[in-house]
């Protein structure tokens, strides 16, 4: 509750480490960092909605219909995706 009070009036918040609180909250789009195919498959079951995957493991070959972005090489693509989402919601 304290965090939410501090964020009133803010258009965009990046959270890390709150998966139990926001995992199924569909008002909170997620970019999920994964280290393995197993983590990616678990994320699909546990997190809604997932905008994209990032992390050490590329999910491109898993046919999950969720894009994968290498955060180091494709940071601009991630920014563009987030900007588009914000524009759609405003």
mmCIF file of C-alpha atoms in Angstrom:
data_model
loop_
_atom_site.group_PDB
_atom_site.id
_atom_site.type_symbol
_atom_site.label_atom_id
_atom_site.label_comp_id
_atom_site.label_asym_id
_atom_site.label_seq_id
_atom_site.Cartn_x
_atom_site.Cartn_y
_atom_site.Cartn_z
ATOM 1 C CA UNK A 1 0.000 0.000 0.000
ATOM 2 C CA UNK A 2 2.866 2.365 0.802
ATOM 3 C CA UNK A 3 4.379 1.842 -2.638
ATOM 4 C CA UNK A 4 1.032 2.465 -4.332
ATOM 5 C CA UNK A 5 0.548 5.721 -2.409
ATOM 6 C CA UNK A 6 3.951 6.950 -3.533
ATOM 7 C CA UNK A 7 3.108 6.169 -7.159
ATOM 8 C CA UNK A 8 -0.193 8.049 -7.394
ATOM 9 C CA UNK A 9 -0.379 10.154 -10.538
ATOM 10 C CA UNK A 10 2.516 8.341 -12.201
ATOM 11 C CA UNK A 11 1.985 7.049 -15.751
ATOM 12 C CA UNK A 12 4.582 4.286 -15.731
ATOM 13 C CA UNK A 13 6.252 2.218 -13.017
ATOM 14 C CA UNK A 14 8.903 -0.468 -13.462
ATOM 15 C CA UNK A 15 8.774 -3.121 -10.735
ATOM 16 C CA UNK A 16 11.184 -5.904 -9.961
ATOM 17 C CA UNK A 17 10.673 -8.525 -7.304
ATOM 18 C CA UNK A 18 6.893 -8.225 -6.842
ATOM 19 C CA UNK A 19 5.811 -11.302 -8.770
ATOM 20 C CA UNK A 20 3.532 -12.687 -6.054
ATOM 21 C CA UNK A 21 1.662 -9.388 -5.858
ATOM 22 C CA UNK A 22 1.236 -8.648 -9.581
ATOM 23 C CA UNK A 23 1.564 -12.015 -11.328
ATOM 24 C CA UNK A 24 -2.110 -12.410 -12.277
ATOM 25 C CA UNK A 25 -3.042 -8.711 -12.238
ATOM 26 C CA UNK A 26 -3.984 -8.058 -15.857
ATOM 27 C CA UNK A 27 -3.691 -4.299 -15.311
ATOM 28 C CA UNK A 28 0.068 -4.786 -14.903
ATOM 29 C CA UNK A 29 1.777 -5.785 -18.186
ATOM 30 C CA UNK A 30 4.968 -7.760 -17.660
ATOM 31 C CA UNK A 31 8.357 -8.116 -19.300
ATOM 32 C CA UNK A 32 9.686 -11.375 -17.882
ATOM 33 C CA UNK A 33 13.389 -12.234 -17.627
ATOM 34 C CA UNK A 34 14.045 -15.969 -17.979
ATOM 35 C CA UNK A 35 17.093 -18.224 -17.776
ATOM 36 C CA UNK A 36 15.619 -21.399 -19.290
ATOM 37 C CA UNK A 37 12.799 -22.852 -21.355
ATOM 38 C CA UNK A 38 11.294 -24.233 -18.155
ATOM 39 C CA UNK A 39 11.190 -20.745 -16.595
ATOM 40 C CA UNK A 40 9.527 -19.366 -19.723
ATOM 41 C CA UNK A 41 6.854 -22.066 -19.723
ATOM 42 C CA UNK A 42 6.198 -21.505 -16.003
ATOM 43 C CA UNK A 43 5.934 -17.760 -16.608
ATOM 44 C CA UNK A 44 3.263 -18.296 -19.266
ATOM 45 C CA UNK A 45 1.222 -20.225 -16.695
ATOM 46 C CA UNK A 46 1.783 -17.780 -13.834
ATOM 47 C CA UNK A 47 1.979 -14.256 -15.296
ATOM 48 C CA UNK A 48 -0.757 -12.409 -17.163
ATOM 49 C CA UNK A 49 -0.286 -10.509 -19.429
ATOM 50 C CA UNK A 50 3.275 -10.973 -20.654
ATOM 51 C CA UNK A 51 4.359 -8.295 -23.129
ATOM 52 C CA UNK A 52 7.727 -9.865 -23.826
ATOM 53 C CA UNK A 53 10.473 -12.128 -22.595
ATOM 54 C CA UNK A 54 14.060 -11.087 -22.040
ATOM 55 C CA UNK A 55 16.983 -12.618 -20.194
ATOM 56 C CA UNK A 56 19.731 -15.155 -20.674
ATOM 57 C CA UNK A 57 17.506 -17.633 -22.520
ATOM 58 C CA UNK A 58 16.003 -16.753 -25.893
ATOM 59 C CA UNK A 59 12.424 -17.999 -26.055
ATOM 60 C CA UNK A 60 12.165 -17.537 -29.821
ATOM 61 C CA UNK A 61 12.210 -21.285 -30.549
ATOM 62 C CA UNK A 62 9.441 -22.123 -28.030
ATOM 63 C CA UNK A 63 6.522 -20.863 -30.160
ATOM 64 C CA UNK A 64 4.935 -19.070 -27.210
ATOM 65 C CA UNK A 65 3.533 -16.217 -29.332
ATOM 66 C CA UNK A 66 5.239 -13.754 -26.968
ATOM 67 C CA UNK A 67 8.180 -11.785 -28.367
ATOM 68 C CA UNK A 68 11.707 -12.160 -26.999
ATOM 69 C CA UNK A 69 14.069 -9.190 -26.813
ATOM 70 C CA UNK A 70 17.743 -9.285 -25.913
ATOM 71 C CA UNK A 71 17.781 -6.367 -23.456
ATOM 72 C CA UNK A 72 21.370 -5.469 -24.341
ATOM 73 C CA UNK A 73 21.050 -5.640 -28.126
ATOM 74 C CA UNK A 74 17.395 -4.613 -28.519
ATOM 75 C CA UNK A 75 16.776 -2.122 -25.735
ATOM 76 C CA UNK A 76 15.321 0.379 -28.207
ATOM 77 C CA UNK A 77 12.742 -2.186 -29.340
ATOM 78 C CA UNK A 78 11.707 -2.724 -25.710
ATOM 79 C CA UNK A 79 11.378 1.030 -25.195
ATOM 80 C CA UNK A 80 9.273 1.323 -28.359
ATOM 81 C CA UNK A 81 6.991 -1.491 -27.209
ATOM 82 C CA UNK A 82 6.478 0.151 -23.801
ATOM 83 C CA UNK A 83 5.892 3.585 -25.368
ATOM 84 C CA UNK A 84 3.271 2.103 -27.691
ATOM 85 C CA UNK A 85 1.503 0.461 -24.756
ATOM 86 C CA UNK A 86 1.479 3.727 -22.787
ATOM 87 C CA UNK A 87 0.102 5.624 -25.794
ATOM 88 C CA UNK A 88 -2.664 3.032 -26.251
ATOM 89 C CA UNK A 89 -3.672 3.290 -22.600
ATOM 90 C CA UNK A 90 -3.692 7.091 -22.429
#
